[in-house]
CSV table of C-alpha atoms in Angstrom, one decimal:
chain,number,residue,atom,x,y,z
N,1,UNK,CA,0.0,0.0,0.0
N,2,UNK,CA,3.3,2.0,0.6
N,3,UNK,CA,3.4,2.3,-3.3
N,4,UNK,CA,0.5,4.4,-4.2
N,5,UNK,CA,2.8,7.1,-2.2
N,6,UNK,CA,5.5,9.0,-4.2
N,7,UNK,CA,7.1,9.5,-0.9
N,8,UNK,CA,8.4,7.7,2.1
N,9,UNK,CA,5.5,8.1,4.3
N,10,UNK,CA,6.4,5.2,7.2
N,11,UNK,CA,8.6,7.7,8.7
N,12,UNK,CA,7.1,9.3,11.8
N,13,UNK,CA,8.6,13.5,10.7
N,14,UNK,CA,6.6,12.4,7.7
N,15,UNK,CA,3.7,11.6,8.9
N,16,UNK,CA,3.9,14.9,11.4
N,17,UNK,CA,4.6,17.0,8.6
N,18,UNK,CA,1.5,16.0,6.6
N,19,UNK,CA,-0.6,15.8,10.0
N,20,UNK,CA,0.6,19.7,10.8
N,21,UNK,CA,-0.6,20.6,7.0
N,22,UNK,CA,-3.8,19.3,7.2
N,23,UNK,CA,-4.3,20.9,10.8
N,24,UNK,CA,-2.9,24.5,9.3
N,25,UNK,CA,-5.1,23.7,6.2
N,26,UNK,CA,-8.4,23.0,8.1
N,27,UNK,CA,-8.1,26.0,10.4
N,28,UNK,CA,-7.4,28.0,7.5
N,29,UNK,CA,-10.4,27.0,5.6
N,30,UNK,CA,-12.7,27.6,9.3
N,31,UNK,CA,-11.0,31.1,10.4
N,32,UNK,CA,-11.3,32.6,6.6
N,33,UNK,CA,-12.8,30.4,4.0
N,34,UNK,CA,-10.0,30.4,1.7
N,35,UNK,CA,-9.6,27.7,-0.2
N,36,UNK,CA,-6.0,27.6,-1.5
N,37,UNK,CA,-3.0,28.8,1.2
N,38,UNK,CA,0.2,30.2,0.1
N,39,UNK,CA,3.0,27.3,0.8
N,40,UNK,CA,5.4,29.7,2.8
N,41,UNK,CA,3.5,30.3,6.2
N,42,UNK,CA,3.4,26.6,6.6
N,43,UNK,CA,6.8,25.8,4.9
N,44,UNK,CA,8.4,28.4,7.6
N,45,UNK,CA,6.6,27.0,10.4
N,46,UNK,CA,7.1,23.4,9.9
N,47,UNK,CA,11.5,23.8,9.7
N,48,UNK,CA,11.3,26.4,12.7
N,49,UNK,CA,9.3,24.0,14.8
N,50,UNK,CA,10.8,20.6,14.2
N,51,UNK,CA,13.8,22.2,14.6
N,52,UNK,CA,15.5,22.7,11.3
N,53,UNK,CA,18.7,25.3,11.2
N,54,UNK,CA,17.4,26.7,7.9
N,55,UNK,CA,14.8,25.5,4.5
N,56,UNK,CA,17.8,23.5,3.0
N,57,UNK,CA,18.0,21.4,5.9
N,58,UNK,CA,14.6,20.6,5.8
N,59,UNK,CA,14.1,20.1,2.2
N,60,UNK,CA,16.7,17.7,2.9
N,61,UNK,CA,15.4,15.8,4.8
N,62,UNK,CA,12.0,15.8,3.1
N,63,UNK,CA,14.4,14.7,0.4
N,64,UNK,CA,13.6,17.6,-2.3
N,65,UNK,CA,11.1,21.3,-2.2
N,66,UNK,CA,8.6,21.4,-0.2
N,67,UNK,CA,6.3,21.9,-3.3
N,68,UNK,CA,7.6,18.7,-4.5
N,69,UNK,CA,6.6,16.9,-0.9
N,70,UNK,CA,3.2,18.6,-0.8
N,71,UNK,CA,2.5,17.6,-4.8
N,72,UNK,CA,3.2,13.5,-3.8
N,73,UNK,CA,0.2,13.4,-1.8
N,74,UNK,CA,-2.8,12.3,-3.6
N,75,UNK,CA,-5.2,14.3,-1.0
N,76,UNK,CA,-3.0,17.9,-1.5
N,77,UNK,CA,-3.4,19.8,-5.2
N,78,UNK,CA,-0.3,22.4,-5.6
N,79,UNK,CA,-0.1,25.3,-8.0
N,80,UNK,CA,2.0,27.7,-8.9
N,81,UNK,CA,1.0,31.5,-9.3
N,82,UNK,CA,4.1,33.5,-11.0
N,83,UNK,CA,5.9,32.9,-8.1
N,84,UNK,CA,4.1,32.0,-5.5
N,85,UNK,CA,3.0,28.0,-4.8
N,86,UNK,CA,-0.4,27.3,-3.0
N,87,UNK,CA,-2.0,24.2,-2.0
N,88,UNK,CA,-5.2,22.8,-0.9
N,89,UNK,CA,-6.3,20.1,1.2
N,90,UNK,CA,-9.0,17.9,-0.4
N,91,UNK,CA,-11.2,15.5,2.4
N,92,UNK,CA,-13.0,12.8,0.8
N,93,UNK,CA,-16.5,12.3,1.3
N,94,UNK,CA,-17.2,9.8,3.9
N,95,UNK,CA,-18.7,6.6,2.1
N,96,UNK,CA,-21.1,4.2,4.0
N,97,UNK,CA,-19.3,2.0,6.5
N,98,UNK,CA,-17.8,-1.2,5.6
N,99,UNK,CA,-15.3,-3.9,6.5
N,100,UNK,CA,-11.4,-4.0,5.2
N,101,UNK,CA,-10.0,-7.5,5.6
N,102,UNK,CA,-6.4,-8.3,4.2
N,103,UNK,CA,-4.5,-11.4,4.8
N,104,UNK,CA,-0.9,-10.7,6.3
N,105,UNK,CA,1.2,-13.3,4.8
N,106,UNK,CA,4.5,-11.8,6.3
N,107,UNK,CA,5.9,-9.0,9.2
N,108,UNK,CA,7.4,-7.0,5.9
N,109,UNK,CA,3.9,-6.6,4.8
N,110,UNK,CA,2.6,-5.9,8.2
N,111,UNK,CA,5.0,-3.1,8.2
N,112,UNK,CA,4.7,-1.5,5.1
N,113,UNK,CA,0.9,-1.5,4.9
N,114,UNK,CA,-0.7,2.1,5.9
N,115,UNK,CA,-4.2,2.7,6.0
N,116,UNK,CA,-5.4,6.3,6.4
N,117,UNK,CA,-8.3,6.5,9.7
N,118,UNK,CA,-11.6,8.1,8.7
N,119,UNK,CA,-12.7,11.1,10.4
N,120,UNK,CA,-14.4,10.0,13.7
N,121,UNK,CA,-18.5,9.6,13.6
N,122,UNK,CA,-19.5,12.0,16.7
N,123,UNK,CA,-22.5,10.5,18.4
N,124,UNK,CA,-25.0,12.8,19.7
């Protein structure tokens, strides 16, 4: 399942990176309505607080631009204005519920198998 990502996405930064995007994304969208967000705010947030000495370092280790990480996410559309770069955030629609079985035939595939949580049903 690992596959269908264009990038690494078992590593725990990672998954904090694209966790903290979402997060900036969503409160975005609540606080102004806008739909597509300017990649800098976010870009200079993310190396400042995980502790990155300057962008290089982090592009690094996000192993090219930040543009580029953003763009290997099926759920996160990138565009370039002049030259500016904004992305957006898209949340599938929840489908009706249903059962995922998969057979494990080996730890390696245990390890390398992600499956992205739904949004929690609140019960009221």
């Amino acid at each position: 399942m690992l596959a269908g990502f264009q990038v690494n996405v078992s590593h725990q930064e990672i998954e904090r990176i694209v966790s903290e995007v979402e997060k900036w994304y969503e409160t975005a969208q609540e606080q102004a309505g806008v739909e597509w967000l300017p990649t800098d705010g976010i870009s200079n947030f993310l190396f400042n607080d995980l502790g990155y000495e300057d962008m290089d370092e982090f592009e690094d280790a996000i192993q090219g631009s930040f543009q580029d990480f953003l763009g290997a996410f099926p759920h996160i559309d990138v565009r370039e204005e002049g030259e500016k770069v904004f992305f957006k955030v898209r949340r599938p629609e929840p489908g009706p519920p249903r059962k995922l079985r998969m057979t494990i035939t080996s730890s390696k595939q245990l390890i390398d198998t992600t499956f992205l949580k739904g949004r929690s049903l609140s019960r009221g």
